[in-house]
Amino acid sequence: MTSIGSIGSLVLAQTPPSDTFYTHAPEWTWLIVVYFFVGGIAGGAAFLGAMLDLFGAPQDRPLARLAYVVSLPLIAIGGPLLIWDLNRPERFWHMFIQSETGRPMFKYWSPISFGAWGVGVFGLFIFLAAVGTLAELGHLPASLRLLREGVVGKAVSALAGLFGLFVAGYTGILLAATNRPLWADTTLLGLLFLLSSISAAAAVLILLSWRWGHQGSVHWLAEMDVYSSLLELVTLIVLVISLGSVALEVWGNGWGVLLLVGTVLIGILLPLALHFRPHLAGRMSLPSAAALVLIGAFVLRAVVVLSSEAV
Amino acid sequence: MAQTAQGTPATPAASTPSGETSFPAGTPIIVEGTPALGGSPMPGGSPPPPGTPVGAMIGTPAALETPAENTAAFPAAVPFDAVPMGFYTDTTVCIGCKACEVACKEWNGLSSYNGGVNVLSGDSYDNTRHLDGQHWRHVKFIEQFDNTNQGRQGRWLMMSDVCKHCVQAGCMDVCPTGAIIRTEFDTVVIQSDVCNGCRACIGACPFGVIEINPTNNTAMKCTLCYDRMQAGLTPACAQACPTASIQFGAIDDLKQSAQQRLEQLQSLGETRAQLYGADDKIVGGLNSFYLLVDEPEVYGLPASPQLPSRNVPTSGLMSTAGAVAMGVLGLVGLRKRRMDQFAAERAGTGQRDEEVTGD
Ligand code: SF4
């Protein structure tokens, strides 16, 4: 005969694998996925541009310029997406200013708070870098070239690059600073998104420049894409292993298949194969690999965000 | 984590740039867009005359408690002392009547789902199912029945769930606007006129308490009847509870009576009896704590909930390490390219020299 005690243990046998399974989903869905994607590319592009600018050769400058002018519109799209996602968008400024005291609102331990400021500061420096670039190209008054020259130019590039790295990775930390399944069960999402953002940004720049870009610069971008993809693969494997039964619970379904096919196979392994065996697709190897990387980066964000939302 | 270092004052200002009013003393929280209470704020009370402002009712504690006799003088509201206050819920005496749920919805003017059309859960006698922006109290039915058991062994566990008013509150930890404040009673309150609906608190609460209230599109949850407490009134749910399963008072007093009840149950042989959240092991302590007679997970409570910000330092370090690694790899790549270029140039020069001086 079953005792009440053992019925209690029947219930306990269904206990979820982590304390994170007792929480509610914040309903961060497609707007957030798209923001993570475009924001990540914007940040990664600024980082790559700054590297080429600060440590590259003069022939790298066209690609650095491309990186800045690509990054600016992407973050300009990302910011409004975040505002649109709020339930009360007209109060977005409450993130920056305390609505009742007028004092600045900043919490260094809350990624959504320091993230909002980080995106704002990044937006400022990438704007300056892009304005300087347009002046350099003759589309804006020559005096604004100052933003790309000398100490000022170096400072603008360095700060755009550093805050770009921040924007590329903080989104994963934002997810970790919850109590949701998967997101809060690991501390690797920030690193994963950072690496994926750099590889996606390199892919975008390759796609836009492989026909006309200086060969040395494009080759360096392809190298960065390979390094970040390899590290991303390792991080993803460590993540799945460290998640253990949580991974089974959240990804032991269609989401897991999508991650495996969309990100691991299409977004990482195939592009790596094309990099290491360029004869597979001939002249189109480089742009094909870049396009696949972009698909993988988008699927990664969609799976990470939506699979936890679905729990 | 600096739980008290929030950006907003403990006692919210009366009005805001948007013109809404947030919790001035003696005013119940009214969800934007919902009509003022039409009936009595408490079960058993007589309805106020039409048009009576809701705020006027809260200033009449005696009238609320003994409505029939007390129609003459309304004593002034006497707020509680500013000491940690909260709930002790003895789940063993809950009968699942849901009076607390009803009282909460009524007092706080919380709207119903589906325009009031009842939707049955289909797999439980509980049709509320969870806490959310419109349900700040929820009586959980834990139906422990083994369907294969011919002896029909089984039991019901009832638990009136609510915001735990955590001493280290996850919701407050992440809130980027300072909308979530700690009150003078050590309770946790969301100011709906400050909340911008980012929904970070929803995923941050380890207990799944908060959700968006569709009426005003902000995150909402139990306030531990902050408005009533400021007027010296017992929160609506505790006052409505007919079995004293929900007890309200100063946390220190509640802990004492919980301890006595625990010892009583254990001496009677209920060895599984345990207190949940009465000490500081669970997020620094819960100002709404429970007496349970099974493991917390059986009641849908996490065994060891944590603050969301716990992951920030390690995640930050990992990401920084990744950023440094990519920076170094990028530098190495650029340097190698330059070296290769030099080597090629030197080889080219050597070849030219040979050609010039050669054969
Ligand atoms: S139970 Fe959830 S909503 Fe209530 S104070 Fe704790 S974290 Fe905040």
XYZ file of C-alpha atoms and ligand atoms in Angstrom:
678
model
C 0.000 0.000 0.000
C 1.277 3.431 -0.866
C 1.786 5.643 2.128
C 1.266 9.359 2.155
C 5.007 9.770 2.637
C 5.747 7.954 -0.564
C 3.107 9.970 -2.418
C 5.027 12.997 -1.226
C 8.144 11.509 -2.737
C 6.251 10.851 -5.974
C 5.723 14.577 -6.182
C 9.348 15.184 -5.272
C 10.447 12.831 -8.048
C 9.090 15.440 -10.478
C 11.209 18.126 -8.851
C 12.822 20.272 -11.554
C 16.585 20.132 -12.005
C 17.200 23.640 -10.725
C 15.655 26.263 -8.456
C 15.309 28.433 -11.546
C 12.294 26.425 -12.699
C 9.998 28.032 -10.104
C 10.045 31.419 -11.775
C 7.977 33.269 -14.349
C 9.197 34.137 -17.852
C 9.675 37.875 -18.458
C 8.345 37.591 -21.995
C 11.512 38.817 -23.633
C 10.883 37.563 -27.132
C 11.581 38.566 -30.758
C 12.326 42.237 -30.170
C 14.964 41.218 -27.654
C 16.359 38.505 -29.937
C 16.706 41.007 -32.782
C 18.251 43.578 -30.427
C 20.779 41.038 -29.162
C 21.666 40.256 -32.785
C 22.022 43.788 -34.179
C 23.468 45.189 -30.935
C 26.036 42.386 -30.841
C 27.104 43.049 -34.430
C 27.291 46.791 -33.748
C 29.536 46.208 -30.727
C 31.686 43.600 -32.455
C 32.129 45.805 -35.542
C 33.260 48.734 -33.377
C 35.808 46.474 -31.681
C 37.164 45.166 -34.998
C 37.239 48.676 -36.451
C 39.143 50.002 -33.457
C 41.680 47.165 -33.657
C 42.336 47.902 -37.335
C 42.479 51.622 -36.642
C 44.773 51.520 -33.635
C 47.046 48.607 -34.451
C 46.638 48.048 -38.189
C 48.418 49.491 -41.230
C 47.275 52.504 -43.275
C 45.698 50.145 -45.809
C 43.357 48.896 -43.049
C 41.694 52.292 -42.660
C 38.962 51.746 -45.275
C 37.783 48.673 -43.408
C 37.911 50.469 -40.074
C 35.751 53.184 -41.620
C 33.336 50.562 -42.897
C 33.138 49.060 -39.395
C 32.109 52.387 -37.849
C 29.523 53.279 -40.460
C 28.013 49.784 -40.170
C 27.981 49.872 -36.394
C 26.193 53.200 -35.981
C 22.925 52.362 -37.777
C 22.784 48.957 -36.135
C 22.934 50.369 -32.630
C 20.559 53.112 -33.753
C 18.081 50.351 -34.589
C 18.827 48.400 -31.400
C 18.098 51.218 -28.937
C 14.551 51.849 -30.198
C 13.899 48.090 -30.218
C 14.647 48.059 -26.492
C 12.341 51.001 -25.904
C 9.606 49.439 -28.008
C 9.840 46.284 -25.913
C 8.976 48.157 -22.712
C 5.383 47.883 -21.551
C 5.462 51.634 -20.915
C 7.852 52.927 -23.620
C 7.086 56.559 -22.776
C 8.855 55.974 -19.459
C 12.123 54.641 -20.946
C 13.942 57.610 -19.439
C 13.251 56.235 -15.958
C 16.253 53.959 -16.681
C 18.514 57.006 -16.667
C 16.868 59.543 -14.391
C 14.947 58.882 -11.205
C 11.477 60.020 -12.100
C 10.755 61.341 -8.631
C 14.017 63.041 -7.698
C 15.586 63.944 -11.049
C 18.839 62.332 -9.934
C 20.734 59.865 -12.159
C 19.505 56.270 -11.957
C 22.385 53.817 -12.020
C 22.882 50.414 -10.406
C 26.266 48.854 -11.035
C 25.016 45.414 -9.985
C 22.008 45.396 -12.308
C 23.016 44.575 -15.929
C 19.836 46.083 -17.301
C 20.748 49.348 -15.555
C 24.474 49.488 -16.336
C 23.660 48.010 -19.759
C 21.356 50.908 -20.609
C 24.128 53.353 -19.710
C 26.731 51.259 -21.552
C 24.659 51.220 -24.730
C 24.164 54.985 -24.408
C 27.896 55.673 -23.997
C 28.731 53.262 -26.829
C 26.187 55.042 -29.007
C 27.924 58.358 -28.312
C 31.429 57.153 -29.227
C 30.370 55.192 -32.284
C 28.458 58.272 -33.402
C 31.619 60.373 -33.057
C 33.671 57.746 -34.894
C 31.095 57.533 -37.691
C 30.855 61.338 -37.976
C 34.656 61.528 -38.218
C 34.579 58.816 -40.865
C 31.971 60.624 -42.953
C 34.069 63.802 -42.687
C 37.102 61.826 -43.795
C 35.152 60.655 -46.822
C 34.109 64.216 -47.617
C 30.431 63.871 -46.728
C 30.677 66.194 -43.700
C 32.711 69.377 -42.976
C 36.458 68.748 -43.016
C 36.855 70.144 -39.487
C 35.134 67.032 -38.158
C 38.044 64.919 -39.388
C 39.533 65.809 -36.041
C 37.460 62.914 -34.675
C 39.571 60.496 -36.692
C 42.968 62.114 -36.286
C 45.650 62.382 -33.623
C 44.986 61.753 -29.952
C 41.283 62.584 -30.250
C 40.837 60.090 -33.063
C 42.682 57.389 -31.148
C 40.657 58.047 -27.984
C 37.356 57.948 -29.903
C 38.335 54.684 -31.623
C 39.571 53.087 -28.394
C 36.447 54.027 -26.441
C 34.118 52.956 -29.264
C 35.985 49.632 -29.405
C 35.963 49.057 -25.642
C 32.293 49.939 -25.209
C 31.631 47.892 -28.343
C 33.041 44.850 -26.554
C 30.799 45.676 -23.617
C 27.696 45.856 -25.822
C 28.702 42.619 -27.553
C 28.775 40.686 -24.282
C 26.617 42.352 -21.628
C 23.422 40.910 -23.066
C 24.458 37.426 -21.952
C 25.219 38.771 -18.473
C 21.795 40.425 -18.452
C 20.185 37.029 -18.991
C 22.364 35.467 -16.290
C 21.211 38.111 -13.788
C 17.754 36.578 -13.521
C 16.451 33.430 -11.898
C 15.296 31.807 -15.132
C 16.094 28.282 -16.326
C 19.219 28.105 -18.476
C 19.995 31.839 -18.281
C 20.696 31.853 -14.552
C 22.087 28.320 -14.500
C 25.324 29.368 -16.178
C 27.821 32.211 -16.157
C 28.982 31.529 -19.727
C 26.313 33.350 -21.742
C 28.140 36.697 -21.651
C 31.275 35.061 -23.068
C 29.253 33.090 -25.617
C 27.455 36.177 -26.910
C 30.678 38.185 -26.961
C 32.457 35.611 -29.140
C 29.449 35.139 -31.374
C 29.087 38.916 -31.771
C 32.706 39.294 -32.847
C 32.409 36.501 -35.363
C 29.087 37.858 -36.689
C 30.557 41.370 -36.980
C 33.586 40.008 -38.852
C 31.146 38.159 -41.117
C 29.161 41.322 -41.886
C 32.337 43.281 -42.662
C 33.629 40.453 -44.875
C 30.330 40.313 -46.771
C 30.467 44.063 -47.374
C 34.148 44.240 -48.335
C 35.369 40.969 -49.815
C 35.201 42.353 -53.367
C 36.943 45.675 -52.782
C 38.650 45.499 -49.384
C 42.414 45.340 -49.002
C 43.286 41.659 -49.049
C 45.335 41.860 -45.871
C 42.449 43.477 -43.949
C 39.859 40.999 -45.212
C 42.206 38.126 -44.411
C 42.603 39.443 -40.849
C 38.820 39.655 -40.480
C 38.515 36.055 -41.681
C 41.114 35.037 -39.091
C 39.200 36.796 -36.332
C 36.052 35.029 -37.499
C 37.818 31.661 -37.262
C 39.292 32.341 -33.812
C 35.996 33.548 -32.370
C 34.068 30.670 -33.958
C 36.467 28.099 -32.518
C 36.266 29.665 -29.054
C 32.488 29.904 -29.390
C 32.294 26.197 -30.170
C 34.414 25.318 -27.139
C 32.324 27.620 -24.924
C 29.105 26.084 -26.209
C 30.347 22.557 -25.471
C 31.466 23.535 -21.948
C 28.120 25.289 -21.435
C 26.064 22.235 -22.378
C 28.190 19.931 -20.220
C 28.063 22.278 -17.222
C 24.289 22.698 -17.536
C 23.788 18.936 -17.203
C 20.156 18.057 -16.561
C 19.065 21.670 -17.126
C 20.300 21.392 -20.733
C 18.308 18.194 -21.135
C 15.186 19.843 -19.753
C 15.436 23.049 -21.815
C 17.173 21.810 -24.958
C 16.153 18.163 -25.051
C 13.546 19.071 -27.669
C 13.171 21.078 -30.869
C 15.201 23.954 -29.424
C 18.188 21.644 -28.971
C 17.869 20.443 -32.559
C 17.664 24.018 -33.803
C 20.772 24.941 -31.810
C 22.648 21.943 -33.115
C 21.684 22.455 -36.741
C 21.344 26.248 -36.885
C 24.264 27.336 -34.750
C 26.706 24.441 -34.399
C 26.437 22.957 -37.873
C 25.395 25.867 -40.113
C 26.860 28.697 -38.053
C 30.165 27.242 -36.865
C 31.240 23.909 -38.406
C 30.352 24.629 -42.052
C 31.977 28.088 -42.046
C 35.094 26.610 -40.413
C 35.159 23.897 -43.075
C 34.940 26.591 -45.771
C 37.772 28.533 -44.123
C 40.064 25.550 -43.888
C 39.048 23.985 -47.242
C 38.399 27.039 -49.432
C 38.322 24.934 -52.604
C 34.910 23.597 -51.434
C 33.139 26.698 -52.711
C 35.944 28.316 -54.670
C 35.829 32.097 -54.855
C 32.576 32.140 -52.935
C 34.025 30.356 -49.884
C 34.666 33.502 -47.907
C 31.265 35.203 -48.414
C 29.414 31.896 -48.051
C 31.120 31.200 -44.736
C 30.287 34.738 -43.586
C 26.611 34.364 -44.495
C 26.398 31.065 -42.618
C 28.032 32.623 -39.535
C 25.300 35.255 -39.488
C 22.585 32.618 -39.584
C 24.257 30.779 -36.710
C 24.574 33.931 -34.610
C 20.899 34.743 -35.024
C 19.773 31.202 -34.241
C 21.999 31.139 -31.144
C 20.262 34.197 -29.703
C 16.817 32.985 -30.679
C 17.387 29.588 -29.058
C 18.974 30.962 -25.876
C 16.236 33.543 -25.339
C 13.156 31.684 -26.532
C 13.920 28.224 -25.143
C 14.037 29.585 -21.601
C 10.945 31.676 -22.267
C 9.176 28.486 -23.317
C 9.806 26.730 -19.979
C 24.188 43.319 -2.172
C 23.191 46.874 -1.363
C 19.517 46.302 -1.017
C 18.901 49.616 0.636
C 20.868 51.639 -1.866
C 17.950 52.057 -4.227
C 17.508 55.214 -6.132
C 14.123 56.097 -4.709
C 13.122 57.194 -1.259
C 11.498 54.768 1.166
C 8.314 56.772 1.244
C 7.255 57.572 -2.285
C 6.360 61.081 -3.299
C 2.714 61.883 -3.707
C 2.717 62.717 -7.359
C 4.926 62.147 -10.328
C 5.639 63.797 -13.641
C 3.008 61.579 -15.220
C 0.457 62.881 -12.789
C -0.211 59.550 -11.118
C -0.335 59.150 -7.407
C 1.664 56.540 -5.617
C 0.764 55.355 -2.169
C 0.353 58.509 -0.091
C -0.638 57.550 3.423
C -4.157 56.388 3.708
C -4.843 55.799 0.048
C -5.277 52.298 -1.275
C -3.485 51.407 -4.447
C -5.894 51.627 -7.327
C -4.987 50.067 -10.581
C -5.142 52.684 -13.279
C -8.258 52.439 -15.304
C -10.186 50.294 -12.868
C -13.244 51.625 -11.145
C -13.032 52.434 -7.442
C -14.278 49.722 -5.149
C -17.967 49.353 -5.385
C -18.483 47.125 -2.355
C -17.132 46.794 1.116
C -13.381 46.542 1.318
C -13.695 43.619 3.710
C -15.966 40.629 3.776
C -18.758 41.324 6.198
C -18.496 45.083 5.961
C -21.411 47.162 4.767
C -20.995 48.805 1.387
C -20.152 52.506 1.461
C -22.609 54.906 -0.094
C -22.101 55.380 -3.808
C -19.406 57.879 -4.575
C -17.518 57.382 -1.318
C -13.856 57.929 -2.139
C -11.871 54.756 -1.575
C -9.274 56.694 0.382
C -11.907 57.669 2.911
C -12.633 54.084 3.808
C -9.160 53.220 4.901
C -9.120 55.931 7.532
C -11.830 54.090 9.430
C -10.269 51.022 10.944
C -12.923 50.537 13.628
C -15.671 50.928 11.075
C -14.080 48.270 8.955
C -13.730 45.836 11.802
C -17.143 46.312 13.419
C -19.209 48.039 10.815
C -22.593 47.545 12.435
C -21.936 49.232 15.782
C -19.519 51.901 14.786
C -21.259 54.499 12.743
C -20.557 57.579 14.821
C -16.982 58.622 15.504
C -14.186 57.601 13.169
C -10.931 57.399 15.136
C -7.866 58.738 13.415
C -5.669 56.217 11.670
C -2.740 55.045 13.775
C 0.013 53.620 11.610
C 2.076 50.697 12.812
C 5.543 51.247 14.198
C 8.205 51.186 11.514
C 9.524 47.739 12.395
C 9.783 44.689 10.096
C 6.252 43.430 9.585
C 4.970 40.530 7.582
C 3.051 37.299 7.325
C 3.504 33.931 8.971
C 1.437 31.384 7.073
C 0.655 28.155 8.872
C -0.252 25.931 5.938
C -1.536 23.171 8.218
C -4.677 25.128 9.059
C -5.423 26.481 5.580
C -8.733 25.074 4.316
C -8.427 26.390 0.775
C -11.461 28.670 1.003
C -9.666 31.396 -0.977
C -11.161 34.166 1.169
C -7.699 35.758 1.166
C -7.607 35.764 -2.642
C -10.992 37.420 -2.828
C -10.201 39.977 -0.127
C -6.949 40.879 -1.845
C -8.590 41.355 -5.219
C -11.385 43.349 -3.709
C -9.252 45.653 -1.590
C -6.721 46.304 -4.312
C -9.329 46.672 -7.045
C -7.670 43.993 -9.158
C -9.481 43.199 -12.349
C -10.522 39.708 -13.391
C -9.354 37.678 -16.361
C -11.464 37.249 -19.474
C -13.890 39.953 -18.472
C -14.879 37.891 -15.464
C -15.732 34.726 -17.408
C -14.516 31.821 -15.321
C -12.013 29.497 -16.953
C -11.555 26.137 -15.261
C -8.048 24.774 -15.034
C -9.251 21.313 -15.976
C -6.743 19.414 -13.883
C -7.180 20.830 -10.409
C -9.812 22.253 -8.090
C -7.616 25.357 -8.107
C -8.530 27.587 -11.004
C -6.285 30.546 -10.197
C -3.156 28.450 -10.785
C -0.483 31.069 -10.128
C 0.333 34.509 -8.853
C 0.455 37.311 -11.388
C -0.213 40.993 -11.866
C -3.916 40.522 -11.196
C -3.600 37.848 -8.512
C -1.469 38.999 -5.614
C -2.675 36.135 -3.419
C -3.076 32.577 -4.616
C -4.160 29.575 -2.584
C -2.213 26.644 -3.961
C -3.843 23.227 -3.863
C -1.227 20.510 -3.758
C -3.257 17.453 -4.595
C -1.154 14.468 -3.572
C -3.147 11.566 -4.909
C -1.824 8.434 -6.465
C -4.335 7.530 -9.142
C -3.100 3.960 -9.268
C -3.670 3.511 -5.559
C -6.719 1.348 -4.868
C -6.666 2.333 -1.187
C -7.316 5.938 -2.185
C -4.518 7.181 -0.031
C -3.729 10.810 -0.456
C -3.877 14.256 0.976
C -4.435 17.866 0.125
C -1.902 20.480 1.051
C -3.169 24.037 0.955
C -0.909 27.036 0.933
C -1.834 30.659 0.523
C 1.005 32.000 -1.579
C 2.047 35.620 -1.864
C 5.104 37.822 -2.409
C 7.680 36.795 0.192
C 8.855 40.379 0.824
C 12.391 39.022 0.796
C 15.023 40.671 2.972
C 17.293 40.368 -0.093
C 14.755 40.848 -2.840
C 15.648 39.616 -6.312
C 13.113 41.912 -7.946
C 14.592 44.955 -6.252
C 18.104 43.708 -7.050
C 17.606 44.059 -10.808
C 15.006 46.844 -11.141
C 16.690 49.496 -13.316
C 14.294 52.342 -12.560
C 14.191 52.277 -8.766
C 10.479 51.531 -8.991
C 10.825 48.768 -6.394
C 11.383 50.122 -2.929
C 11.742 48.798 0.588
C 9.268 50.416 2.936
C 9.639 51.417 6.546
C 8.035 48.047 7.416
C 10.821 46.149 5.583
C 8.331 45.137 2.925
C 8.892 45.382 -0.824
C 6.614 47.572 -2.923
C 6.525 48.330 -6.656
C 5.632 51.937 -7.465
C 3.480 51.557 -10.525
C 3.988 55.172 -11.527
C 7.750 54.625 -11.792
C 7.788 51.147 -13.388
C 8.406 51.286 -17.141
C 7.588 47.653 -17.806
C 11.055 46.307 -18.634
C 9.981 43.072 -16.935
C 13.408 42.324 -15.444
C 11.805 41.783 -12.029
C 9.549 39.057 -13.427
C 12.442 36.774 -14.307
C 14.437 37.845 -11.273
C 11.947 36.894 -8.564
C 12.952 33.397 -7.448
C 9.344 32.604 -6.540
C 7.507 33.613 -9.729
C 5.478 36.285 -7.987
C 5.417 39.262 -10.347
C 3.775 39.741 -13.712
C 2.483 42.617 -15.774
C -0.971 43.835 -14.864
C -2.624 44.428 -18.245
C -4.796 47.190 -16.818
C -1.933 49.644 -16.356
C 0.834 47.737 -18.179
C 3.244 47.774 -15.267
C 4.684 45.001 -13.095
C 2.511 44.421 -10.039
C 2.427 42.241 -6.958
C 1.374 42.198 -3.314
C 2.234 45.370 -1.407
C 1.517 43.712 1.934
C -1.305 46.261 1.931
C 1.123 49.130 2.417
C -1.817 51.512 2.299
C -3.650 49.672 5.071
C -0.514 49.307 7.178
C 0.104 53.027 7.030
C -3.330 53.406 8.576
C -2.719 50.743 11.205
C -4.895 48.153 9.496
C -4.239 44.460 9.068
C -3.684 43.496 5.405
C -6.918 42.419 3.735
C -5.931 38.754 3.251
C -4.871 38.188 6.861
C -8.000 39.873 8.111
C -10.206 37.745 5.872
C -8.547 34.401 6.693
C -11.090 32.470 8.789
C -8.608 29.953 10.235
C -5.728 32.285 11.095
C -3.581 30.420 8.600
C -2.323 33.849 7.524
C -1.041 35.696 10.547
C 0.123 39.278 10.325
C 2.347 41.144 12.719
C 5.861 42.151 13.688
C 8.291 39.608 12.253
C 9.943 38.921 15.632
C 6.591 38.055 17.218
C 5.556 35.938 14.250
C 8.785 33.957 14.431
C 8.122 33.152 18.075
C 4.628 31.830 17.468
C 5.825 29.898 14.400
C 8.514 28.249 16.487
C 5.968 27.250 19.132
C 3.656 25.781 16.508
C 6.554 23.906 14.933
C 7.497 22.360 18.260
C 3.869 21.440 18.913
C 3.539 19.679 15.544
C 6.816 17.862 15.949
C 5.901 16.704 19.447
C 2.674 15.328 17.945
C 4.711 13.259 15.493
C 4.577 15.470 12.385
C 8.310 15.200 11.836
C 8.194 16.722 8.363
C 7.022 20.051 9.756
C 9.503 22.794 8.953
C 9.683 26.543 8.710
C 10.510 28.038 5.319
C 12.076 31.477 5.260
C 11.906 32.144 8.991
C 15.696 32.308 9.281
C 18.160 34.180 7.109
C 19.174 31.139 5.023
C 16.646 31.894 2.287
C 17.535 35.180 0.576
C 18.331 36.777 3.907
C 14.944 35.795 5.321
C 11.375 36.083 4.091
C 9.037 38.617 5.621
C 6.307 36.289 4.486
C 7.407 32.904 5.793
C 5.717 29.525 5.981
C 5.178 26.495 8.106
C 5.213 23.506 5.766
C 4.669 19.800 6.323
C 6.667 18.585 3.352
C 9.699 19.614 1.351
C 9.507 23.143 -0.115
C 9.562 21.776 -3.680
C 6.296 19.944 -3.013
C 4.705 23.349 -2.431
C 6.349 24.755 -5.560
C 8.930 26.656 -3.541
C 12.629 26.633 -4.482
C 14.857 24.939 -1.874
C 17.588 27.559 -1.981
C 16.597 30.607 -4.001
C 19.262 33.178 -4.731
C 19.747 36.772 -5.767
C 19.976 37.243 -9.541
C 23.052 39.435 -9.233
C 25.036 36.456 -7.919
C 25.975 35.616 -11.516
C 27.183 39.085 -12.488
C 30.797 39.019 -11.180
C 31.683 35.603 -12.644
C 29.866 36.302 -15.920
C 31.689 39.634 -16.131
C 35.054 37.992 -15.499
C 34.437 35.304 -18.135
C 33.402 37.886 -20.714
C 36.385 40.092 -19.896
C 38.707 37.100 -20.295
C 37.104 36.373 -23.677
C 37.472 40.007 -24.737
C 41.147 40.042 -23.721
C 41.744 36.759 -25.569
C 40.154 38.123 -28.747
C 42.139 41.356 -28.403
C 45.395 39.438 -28.050
C 44.553 37.140 -30.975
C 43.715 40.197 -33.084
C 47.020 41.861 -32.173
C 48.982 38.697 -32.882
C 47.263 38.420 -36.269
C 48.069 42.017 -37.199
C 51.655 41.656 -35.992
C 52.182 38.410 -37.887
C 50.851 40.074 -41.012
C 53.351 42.921 -40.616
C 56.206 40.464 -40.041
C 55.218 38.515 -43.147
C 55.107 41.752 -45.080
C 58.600 42.745 -43.887
C 59.903 39.299 -44.744
C 58.346 39.507 -48.201
C 59.735 43.007 -48.739
C 63.184 41.913 -47.574
C 63.063 38.889 -49.817
C 61.947 41.138 -52.680
C 64.784 43.607 -51.997
C 67.309 40.772 -51.775
C 66.110 39.431 -55.062
C 66.340 42.850 -56.681
C 69.846 43.347 -55.224
C 70.839 40.051 -56.683
C 69.330 41.063 -59.989
C 71.208 44.420 -59.910
C 74.554 43.024 -58.855
C 73.989 39.612 -60.303
C 75.375 37.336 -62.821
S 9.114 37.209 -3.472
Fe 9.739 37.947 -5.466
S 8.501 39.785 -5.764
Fe 8.408 39.330 -3.568
S 10.121 40.551 -2.691
Fe 10.931 38.480 -3.113
S 11.824 38.751 -5.155
Fe 10.448 40.491 -4.895
